[in-house]
Amino acid sequence: MMRPIKEVLLFLLLAIFSKATGTKDYPYSRCSMPGDGASYCLSWRLAVEANNVRAWRTVPTQCLRYVESYMIGGQYDQDVELVVEQIFSYVNEVVLSGDGMDAWILDVDDTCISNVYYYKGKRYGCDPYDPAGFRAWALKGGCPAIPGVLVLFNKLIDSGLKVILVTGRDEATFGQVTRDNLHNQGFVGYERLIMRTAADKGKNAVTYKSQIRKQLMEEGYKIWGNVGDQWSDLQGECTGNRTFKLPNPMYFVP
């Protein structure tokens, strides 16, 4: 009689232990499932920003409201401001050569000026990239400045750095409208705006921007810093003394 009772008690103890240690209660098991709402979308955005998710074409459709809230609800602005604060700390420690060749590189789209209003119409990246649609948007010249980066831009210039803007936009199509857009938003006093030419056609962003930075260094510039919203802004050759990544969960540029 005692043996069956002991077996029942042992079975109950094993069941309780199994439930306490089962993987179904682990947070990482839950958030790995695409249907788990905000928890999954937070994990997805973190993986994107850490460059662990690569070559993604669209934002997961279930993350539309999450990305919308992130971009226009205040968190994006706070994240940008934190990055800018880190750049300020670094710039304050830089000892310039004083030869007029101390440079800093900034990307343009979604680094200096924002396309968030355009991407609102594209469901914040849930819709596939639309070259014609973006072209029409950019030609309007209405991209607003990203406030934190405009403050950074002026700080860099006041510090004596030569700010060089490097963009994947092509000169023939977007040259004048981009210059006007930047000027109208307060980006005045940069050293140079470098855009794609016919010779850059077909190059991916890493190759194109690496070649531009290499050329600048061959001209004698020392690149103290490099800021962009895409990893392809910051990878490759001659990346600079330090790189700083701004958040962008709306699209990926290879």
PDB file of C-alpha atoms in Angstrom:
ATOM      1  CA  MET A   1       0.000   0.000   0.000  1.00  0.00           C
ATOM      2  CA  MET A   2       2.849   2.387   0.856  1.00  0.00           C
ATOM      3  CA  ARG A   3       4.638   1.808  -2.440  1.00  0.00           C
ATOM      4  CA  PRO A   4       1.821   3.123  -4.677  1.00  0.00           C
ATOM      5  CA  ILE A   5       1.518   6.207  -2.429  1.00  0.00           C
ATOM      6  CA  LYS A   6       5.261   6.891  -2.723  1.00  0.00           C
ATOM      7  CA  GLU A   7       5.051   6.498  -6.484  1.00  0.00           C
ATOM      8  CA  VAL A   8       2.152   8.981  -6.658  1.00  0.00           C
ATOM      9  CA  LEU A   9       4.044  11.519  -4.520  1.00  0.00           C
ATOM     10  CA  LEU A  10       7.161  11.112  -6.662  1.00  0.00           C
ATOM     11  CA  PHE A  11       5.123  11.639  -9.812  1.00  0.00           C
ATOM     12  CA  LEU A  12       3.583  14.826  -8.400  1.00  0.00           C
ATOM     13  CA  LEU A  13       7.008  16.201  -7.408  1.00  0.00           C
ATOM     14  CA  LEU A  14       8.396  15.497 -10.871  1.00  0.00           C
ATOM     15  CA  ALA A  15       5.394  17.195 -12.487  1.00  0.00           C
ATOM     16  CA  ILE A  16       5.822  20.310 -10.299  1.00  0.00           C
ATOM     17  CA  PHE A  17       9.574  20.467 -11.052  1.00  0.00           C
ATOM     18  CA  SER A  18       8.958  20.034 -14.770  1.00  0.00           C
ATOM     19  CA  LYS A  19       6.454  22.878 -14.819  1.00  0.00           C
ATOM     20  CA  ALA A  20       8.795  25.165 -12.875  1.00  0.00           C
ATOM     21  CA  THR A  21      11.681  24.603 -15.301  1.00  0.00           C
ATOM     22  CA  GLY A  22       9.788  24.100 -18.572  1.00  0.00           C
ATOM     23  CA  THR A  23      10.878  26.181 -21.546  1.00  0.00           C
ATOM     24  CA  LYS A  24       7.374  27.361 -22.220  1.00  0.00           C
ATOM     25  CA  ASP A  25       7.757  29.952 -19.436  1.00  0.00           C
ATOM     26  CA  TYR A  26      11.021  31.372 -20.765  1.00  0.00           C
ATOM     27  CA  PRO A  27      10.579  34.896 -22.188  1.00  0.00           C
ATOM     28  CA  TYR A  28      12.882  34.195 -25.117  1.00  0.00           C
ATOM     29  CA  SER A  29      10.678  31.325 -26.215  1.00  0.00           C
ATOM     30  CA  ARG A  30       7.638  33.563 -26.313  1.00  0.00           C
ATOM     31  CA  CYS A  31       9.206  36.572 -28.035  1.00  0.00           C
ATOM     32  CA  SER A  32      10.661  34.394 -30.763  1.00  0.00           C
ATOM     33  CA  MET A  33       7.173  33.791 -32.080  1.00  0.00           C
ATOM     34  CA  PRO A  34       6.153  36.362 -34.720  1.00  0.00           C
ATOM     35  CA  GLY A  35       2.590  36.545 -33.433  1.00  0.00           C
ATOM     36  CA  ASP A  36       3.486  37.840 -29.998  1.00  0.00           C
ATOM     37  CA  GLY A  37       2.863  41.530 -30.709  1.00  0.00           C
ATOM     38  CA  ALA A  38       4.932  44.295 -29.146  1.00  0.00           C
ATOM     39  CA  SER A  39       7.347  41.894 -27.482  1.00  0.00           C
ATOM     40  CA  TYR A  40       8.326  40.369 -30.823  1.00  0.00           C
ATOM     41  CA  CYS A  41       8.510  43.767 -32.538  1.00  0.00           C
ATOM     42  CA  LEU A  42      10.797  45.182 -29.853  1.00  0.00           C
ATOM     43  CA  SER A  43      13.093  42.181 -30.303  1.00  0.00           C
ATOM     44  CA  TRP A  44      12.951  42.548 -34.080  1.00  0.00           C
ATOM     45  CA  ARG A  45      13.887  46.233 -33.941  1.00  0.00           C
ATOM     46  CA  LEU A  46      16.774  45.517 -31.575  1.00  0.00           C
ATOM     47  CA  ALA A  47      18.063  42.810 -33.922  1.00  0.00           C
ATOM     48  CA  VAL A  48      17.785  45.198 -36.871  1.00  0.00           C
ATOM     49  CA  GLU A  49      19.681  47.979 -35.114  1.00  0.00           C
ATOM     50  CA  ALA A  50      22.382  45.523 -34.022  1.00  0.00           C
ATOM     51  CA  ASN A  51      22.700  44.368 -37.650  1.00  0.00           C
ATOM     52  CA  ASN A  52      21.753  40.822 -36.713  1.00  0.00           C
ATOM     53  CA  VAL A  53      18.856  40.903 -39.175  1.00  0.00           C
ATOM     54  CA  ARG A  54      20.237  41.716 -42.606  1.00  0.00           C
ATOM     55  CA  ALA A  55      18.922  42.242 -46.114  1.00  0.00           C
ATOM     56  CA  TRP A  56      15.357  42.552 -44.852  1.00  0.00           C
ATOM     57  CA  ARG A  57      12.950  43.935 -47.427  1.00  0.00           C
ATOM     58  CA  THR A  58       9.991  45.112 -45.354  1.00  0.00           C
ATOM     59  CA  VAL A  59       8.941  45.661 -41.772  1.00  0.00           C
ATOM     60  CA  PRO A  60       6.861  42.706 -40.488  1.00  0.00           C
ATOM     61  CA  THR A  61       3.222  43.648 -40.986  1.00  0.00           C
ATOM     62  CA  GLN A  62       2.365  42.882 -37.366  1.00  0.00           C
ATOM     63  CA  CYS A  63       4.901  45.553 -36.348  1.00  0.00           C
ATOM     64  CA  LEU A  64       3.228  48.436 -38.204  1.00  0.00           C
ATOM     65  CA  ARG A  65       1.726  50.069 -35.106  1.00  0.00           C
ATOM     66  CA  TYR A  66       4.854  49.413 -33.088  1.00  0.00           C
ATOM     67  CA  VAL A  67       7.146  51.111 -35.626  1.00  0.00           C
ATOM     68  CA  GLU A  68       4.658  53.953 -36.072  1.00  0.00           C
ATOM     69  CA  SER A  69       4.594  54.541 -32.320  1.00  0.00           C
ATOM     70  CA  TYR A  70       8.374  54.335 -32.135  1.00  0.00           C
ATOM     71  CA  MET A  71       8.971  56.825 -34.957  1.00  0.00           C
ATOM     72  CA  ILE A  72       6.389  59.479 -34.049  1.00  0.00           C
ATOM     73  CA  GLY A  73       5.665  58.808 -30.373  1.00  0.00           C
ATOM     74  CA  GLY A  74       8.866  60.274 -28.966  1.00  0.00           C
ATOM     75  CA  GLN A  75      11.129  57.278 -28.455  1.00  0.00           C
ATOM     76  CA  TYR A  76      12.939  57.722 -31.765  1.00  0.00           C
ATOM     77  CA  ASP A  77      13.735  61.353 -30.912  1.00  0.00           C
ATOM     78  CA  GLN A  78      15.041  60.324 -27.491  1.00  0.00           C
ATOM     79  CA  ASP A  79      17.239  57.645 -29.041  1.00  0.00           C
ATOM     80  CA  VAL A  80      18.694  60.111 -31.530  1.00  0.00           C
ATOM     81  CA  GLU A  81      19.372  62.615 -28.758  1.00  0.00           C
ATOM     82  CA  LEU A  82      21.231  59.973 -26.748  1.00  0.00           C
ATOM     83  CA  VAL A  83      23.470  59.171 -29.720  1.00  0.00           C
ATOM     84  CA  VAL A  84      24.097  62.894 -30.241  1.00  0.00           C
ATOM     85  CA  GLU A  85      25.076  63.262 -26.577  1.00  0.00           C
ATOM     86  CA  GLN A  86      27.653  60.506 -27.032  1.00  0.00           C
ATOM     87  CA  ILE A  87      29.017  62.272 -30.104  1.00  0.00           C
ATOM     88  CA  PHE A  88      29.304  65.526 -28.157  1.00  0.00           C
ATOM     89  CA  SER A  89      31.337  63.752 -25.479  1.00  0.00           C
ATOM     90  CA  TYR A  90      33.668  62.363 -28.128  1.00  0.00           C
ATOM     91  CA  VAL A  91      34.014  65.646 -30.059  1.00  0.00           C
ATOM     92  CA  ASN A  92      34.943  67.481 -26.879  1.00  0.00           C
ATOM     93  CA  GLU A  93      37.966  65.167 -26.553  1.00  0.00           C
ATOM     94  CA  VAL A  94      39.156  65.531 -30.157  1.00  0.00           C
ATOM     95  CA  VAL A  95      42.307  67.582 -30.624  1.00  0.00           C
ATOM     96  CA  LEU A  96      42.159  69.070 -34.101  1.00  0.00           C
ATOM     97  CA  SER A  97      45.254  69.410 -36.235  1.00  0.00           C
ATOM     98  CA  GLY A  98      44.365  72.953 -37.199  1.00  0.00           C
ATOM     99  CA  ASP A  99      45.339  72.439 -40.829  1.00  0.00           C
ATOM    100  CA  GLY A 100      41.798  72.710 -42.119  1.00  0.00           C
ATOM    101  CA  MET A 101      41.636  69.003 -42.966  1.00  0.00           C
ATOM    102  CA  ASP A 102      39.827  67.695 -39.886  1.00  0.00           C
ATOM    103  CA  ALA A 103      36.628  66.193 -41.290  1.00  0.00           C
ATOM    104  CA  TRP A 104      33.362  64.670 -40.143  1.00  0.00           C
ATOM    105  CA  ILE A 105      31.006  62.740 -42.409  1.00  0.00           C
ATOM    106  CA  LEU A 106      27.232  62.817 -42.193  1.00  0.00           C
ATOM    107  CA  ASP A 107      24.781  60.824 -44.272  1.00  0.00           C
ATOM    108  CA  VAL A 108      21.771  62.801 -45.531  1.00  0.00           C
ATOM    109  CA  ASP A 109      18.506  60.814 -45.727  1.00  0.00           C
ATOM    110  CA  ASP A 110      17.199  59.955 -42.263  1.00  0.00           C
ATOM    111  CA  THR A 111      20.405  61.256 -40.774  1.00  0.00           C
ATOM    112  CA  CYS A 112      20.219  64.998 -41.494  1.00  0.00           C
ATOM    113  CA  ILE A 113      16.720  65.168 -42.964  1.00  0.00           C
ATOM    114  CA  SER A 114      13.786  62.865 -42.311  1.00  0.00           C
ATOM    115  CA  ASN A 115      11.619  60.845 -44.671  1.00  0.00           C
ATOM    116  CA  VAL A 116       9.212  59.720 -41.966  1.00  0.00           C
ATOM    117  CA  TYR A 117       6.260  61.534 -43.589  1.00  0.00           C
ATOM    118  CA  TYR A 118       6.896  59.677 -46.829  1.00  0.00           C
ATOM    119  CA  TYR A 119       7.160  56.355 -45.016  1.00  0.00           C
ATOM    120  CA  LYS A 120       3.924  57.040 -43.186  1.00  0.00           C
ATOM    121  CA  GLY A 121       2.250  56.568 -46.566  1.00  0.00           C
ATOM    122  CA  LYS A 122       4.225  53.343 -47.017  1.00  0.00           C
ATOM    123  CA  ARG A 123       3.015  51.968 -43.692  1.00  0.00           C
ATOM    124  CA  TYR A 124       6.360  52.778 -42.052  1.00  0.00           C
ATOM    125  CA  GLY A 125       8.226  50.263 -44.165  1.00  0.00           C
ATOM    126  CA  CYS A 126       5.660  47.471 -44.246  1.00  0.00           C
ATOM    127  CA  ASP A 127       5.185  48.181 -47.966  1.00  0.00           C
ATOM    128  CA  PRO A 128       8.007  47.291 -50.387  1.00  0.00           C
ATOM    129  CA  TYR A 129      10.434  49.976 -51.530  1.00  0.00           C
ATOM    130  CA  ASP A 130       8.915  52.154 -54.241  1.00  0.00           C
ATOM    131  CA  PRO A 131      11.657  53.931 -56.259  1.00  0.00           C
ATOM    132  CA  ALA A 132       9.223  56.067 -58.239  1.00  0.00           C
ATOM    133  CA  GLY A 133       7.310  57.056 -55.134  1.00  0.00           C
ATOM    134  CA  PHE A 134      10.442  58.042 -53.264  1.00  0.00           C
ATOM    135  CA  ARG A 135      11.741  59.975 -56.248  1.00  0.00           C
ATOM    136  CA  ALA A 136       8.534  62.002 -56.383  1.00  0.00           C
ATOM    137  CA  TRP A 137       8.729  62.666 -52.642  1.00  0.00           C
ATOM    138  CA  ALA A 138      12.392  63.715 -52.654  1.00  0.00           C
ATOM    139  CA  LEU A 139      11.876  66.042 -55.625  1.00  0.00           C
ATOM    140  CA  LYS A 140       9.417  68.053 -53.536  1.00  0.00           C
ATOM    141  CA  GLY A 141      12.317  69.084 -51.298  1.00  0.00           C
ATOM    142  CA  GLY A 142      10.177  69.002 -48.185  1.00  0.00           C
ATOM    143  CA  CYS A 143      12.143  66.677 -45.903  1.00  0.00           C
ATOM    144  CA  PRO A 144      12.275  68.203 -42.393  1.00  0.00           C
ATOM    145  CA  ALA A 145      15.497  68.385 -40.420  1.00  0.00           C
ATOM    146  CA  ILE A 146      16.060  65.839 -37.680  1.00  0.00           C
ATOM    147  CA  PRO A 147      16.354  68.306 -34.763  1.00  0.00           C
ATOM    148  CA  GLY A 148      19.059  66.516 -32.806  1.00  0.00           C
ATOM    149  CA  VAL A 149      21.251  66.136 -35.871  1.00  0.00           C
ATOM    150  CA  LEU A 150      20.845  69.798 -36.836  1.00  0.00           C
ATOM    151  CA  VAL A 151      22.143  70.715 -33.383  1.00  0.00           C
ATOM    152  CA  LEU A 152      25.011  68.265 -33.917  1.00  0.00           C
ATOM    153  CA  PHE A 153      25.760  69.720 -37.346  1.00  0.00           C
ATOM    154  CA  ASN A 154      26.164  73.209 -35.930  1.00  0.00           C
ATOM    155  CA  LYS A 155      28.255  71.920 -33.042  1.00  0.00           C
ATOM    156  CA  LEU A 156      30.627  70.182 -35.446  1.00  0.00           C
ATOM    157  CA  ILE A 157      31.085  73.321 -37.517  1.00  0.00           C
ATOM    158  CA  ASP A 158      31.572  75.491 -34.430  1.00  0.00           C
ATOM    159  CA  SER A 159      34.228  73.014 -33.271  1.00  0.00           C
ATOM    160  CA  GLY A 160      36.247  73.657 -36.419  1.00  0.00           C
ATOM    161  CA  LEU A 161      35.458  70.397 -38.196  1.00  0.00           C
ATOM    162  CA  LYS A 162      34.801  70.288 -41.923  1.00  0.00           C
ATOM    163  CA  VAL A 163      31.418  68.620 -42.307  1.00  0.00           C
ATOM    164  CA  ILE A 164      31.130  66.571 -45.489  1.00  0.00           C
ATOM    165  CA  LEU A 165      27.718  65.226 -46.466  1.00  0.00           C
ATOM    166  CA  VAL A 166      27.758  61.939 -48.375  1.00  0.00           C
ATOM    167  CA  THR A 167      24.492  60.671 -49.827  1.00  0.00           C
ATOM    168  CA  GLY A 168      23.327  57.879 -52.077  1.00  0.00           C
ATOM    169  CA  ARG A 169      21.111  60.309 -53.980  1.00  0.00           C
ATOM    170  CA  ASP A 170      22.243  60.882 -57.544  1.00  0.00           C
ATOM    171  CA  GLU A 171      23.479  64.309 -58.560  1.00  0.00           C
ATOM    172  CA  ALA A 172      21.680  64.497 -61.906  1.00  0.00           C
ATOM    173  CA  THR A 173      18.217  63.951 -60.435  1.00  0.00           C
ATOM    174  CA  PHE A 174      18.399  65.297 -56.903  1.00  0.00           C
ATOM    175  CA  GLY A 175      21.358  67.695 -56.849  1.00  0.00           C
ATOM    176  CA  GLN A 176      19.752  71.119 -56.624  1.00  0.00           C
ATOM    177  CA  VAL A 177      16.619  70.064 -54.780  1.00  0.00           C
ATOM    178  CA  THR A 178      18.735  68.363 -52.103  1.00  0.00           C
ATOM    179  CA  ARG A 179      20.933  71.429 -51.646  1.00  0.00           C
ATOM    180  CA  ASP A 180      17.851  73.630 -51.368  1.00  0.00           C
ATOM    181  CA  ASN A 181      16.170  71.244 -48.941  1.00  0.00           C
ATOM    182  CA  LEU A 182      19.246  71.140 -46.693  1.00  0.00           C
ATOM    183  CA  HIS A 183      19.645  74.919 -46.823  1.00  0.00           C
ATOM    184  CA  ASN A 184      15.983  75.540 -46.023  1.00  0.00           C
ATOM    185  CA  GLN A 185      16.244  73.240 -43.002  1.00  0.00           C
ATOM    186  CA  GLY A 186      19.275  75.020 -41.576  1.00  0.00           C
ATOM    187  CA  PHE A 187      22.154  72.888 -42.850  1.00  0.00           C
ATOM    188  CA  VAL A 188      24.368  75.779 -43.883  1.00  0.00           C
ATOM    189  CA  GLY A 189      28.148  75.881 -43.873  1.00  0.00           C
ATOM    190  CA  TYR A 190      29.103  72.315 -44.723  1.00  0.00           C
ATOM    191  CA  GLU A 191      32.309  71.741 -46.666  1.00  0.00           C
ATOM    192  CA  ARG A 192      30.913  69.598 -49.449  1.00  0.00           C
ATOM    193  CA  LEU A 193      27.857  67.617 -50.529  1.00  0.00           C
ATOM    194  CA  ILE A 194      28.916  64.451 -52.353  1.00  0.00           C
ATOM    195  CA  MET A 195      26.308  62.625 -54.439  1.00  0.00           C
ATOM    196  CA  ARG A 196      26.338  59.702 -56.841  1.00  0.00           C
ATOM    197  CA  THR A 197      27.426  60.366 -60.414  1.00  0.00           C
ATOM    198  CA  ALA A 198      27.085  58.202 -63.521  1.00  0.00           C
ATOM    199  CA  ALA A 199      30.365  56.523 -62.557  1.00  0.00           C
ATOM    200  CA  ASP A 200      28.755  55.249 -59.341  1.00  0.00           C
ATOM    201  CA  LYS A 201      25.803  53.573 -61.033  1.00  0.00           C
ATOM    202  CA  GLY A 202      25.352  49.982 -59.897  1.00  0.00           C
ATOM    203  CA  LYS A 203      27.602  50.239 -56.850  1.00  0.00           C
ATOM    204  CA  ASN A 204      26.131  49.168 -53.553  1.00  0.00           C
ATOM    205  CA  ALA A 205      26.214  51.665 -50.695  1.00  0.00           C
ATOM    206  CA  VAL A 206      29.195  50.124 -48.912  1.00  0.00           C
ATOM    207  CA  THR A 207      31.364  50.184 -52.040  1.00  0.00           C
ATOM    208  CA  TYR A 208      30.271  53.664 -53.097  1.00  0.00           C
ATOM    209  CA  LYS A 209      30.748  55.297 -49.708  1.00  0.00           C
ATOM    210  CA  SER A 210      34.014  53.462 -49.044  1.00  0.00           C
ATOM    211  CA  GLN A 211      35.433  54.840 -52.276  1.00  0.00           C
ATOM    212  CA  ILE A 212      34.310  58.361 -51.394  1.00  0.00           C
ATOM    213  CA  ARG A 213      35.919  58.180 -47.954  1.00  0.00           C
ATOM    214  CA  LYS A 214      39.117  56.743 -49.387  1.00  0.00           C
ATOM    215  CA  GLN A 215      39.268  59.590 -51.903  1.00  0.00           C
ATOM    216  CA  LEU A 216      38.786  62.141 -49.125  1.00  0.00           C
ATOM    217  CA  MET A 217      41.624  60.643 -47.125  1.00  0.00           C
ATOM    218  CA  GLU A 218      43.852  60.668 -50.191  1.00  0.00           C
ATOM    219  CA  GLU A 219      43.079  64.382 -50.468  1.00  0.00           C
ATOM    220  CA  GLY A 220      44.490  64.784 -46.968  1.00  0.00           C
ATOM    221  CA  TYR A 221      41.354  64.791 -44.820  1.00  0.00           C
ATOM    222  CA  LYS A 222      41.382  63.061 -41.443  1.00  0.00           C
ATOM    223  CA  ILE A 223      37.937  61.593 -40.784  1.00  0.00           C
ATOM    224  CA  TRP A 224      37.274  61.963 -37.080  1.00  0.00           C
ATOM    225  CA  GLY A 225      33.715  60.686 -37.187  1.00  0.00           C
ATOM    226  CA  ASN A 226      31.044  59.198 -39.409  1.00  0.00           C
ATOM    227  CA  VAL A 227      27.285  59.203 -38.721  1.00  0.00           C
ATOM    228  CA  GLY A 228      24.554  57.355 -40.589  1.00  0.00           C
ATOM    229  CA  ASP A 229      21.243  55.597 -40.135  1.00  0.00           C
ATOM    230  CA  GLN A 230      22.313  52.538 -42.174  1.00  0.00           C
ATOM    231  CA  TRP A 231      25.070  50.065 -41.419  1.00  0.00           C
ATOM    232  CA  SER A 232      26.127  50.466 -45.040  1.00  0.00           C
ATOM    233  CA  ASP A 233      26.970  54.105 -44.193  1.00  0.00           C
ATOM    234  CA  LEU A 234      29.487  52.891 -41.650  1.00  0.00           C
ATOM    235  CA  GLN A 235      30.996  49.728 -43.103  1.00  0.00           C
ATOM    236  CA  GLY A 236      33.784  49.101 -45.577  1.00  0.00           C
ATOM    237  CA  GLU A 237      37.058  51.001 -45.878  1.00  0.00           C
ATOM    238  CA  CYS A 238      38.193  54.281 -44.336  1.00  0.00           C
ATOM    239  CA  THR A 239      35.214  54.442 -41.978  1.00  0.00           C
ATOM    240  CA  GLY A 240      36.776  57.104 -39.767  1.00  0.00           C
ATOM    241  CA  ASN A 241      38.136  57.275 -36.256  1.00  0.00           C
ATOM    242  CA  ARG A 242      34.663  56.585 -34.802  1.00  0.00           C
ATOM    243  CA  THR A 243      31.290  55.677 -36.243  1.00  0.00           C
ATOM    244  CA  PHE A 244      27.851  56.385 -34.804  1.00  0.00           C
ATOM    245  CA  LYS A 245      24.653  54.608 -35.886  1.00  0.00           C
ATOM    246  CA  LEU A 246      21.319  56.413 -35.732  1.00  0.00           C
ATOM    247  CA  PRO A 247      18.164  54.295 -35.444  1.00  0.00           C
ATOM    248  CA  ASN A 248      16.047  53.457 -38.489  1.00  0.00           C
ATOM    249  CA  PRO A 249      13.636  50.519 -38.367  1.00  0.00           C
ATOM    250  CA  MET A 250      11.794  51.539 -41.567  1.00  0.00           C
ATOM    251  CA  TYR A 251      14.143  50.295 -44.303  1.00  0.00           C
ATOM    252  CA  PHE A 252      17.459  48.595 -45.037  1.00  0.00           C
ATOM    253  CA  VAL A 253      20.030  49.775 -47.584  1.00  0.00           C
ATOM    254  CA  PRO A 254      22.593  47.073 -48.528  1.00  0.00           C
TER     255      PRO A 254
END
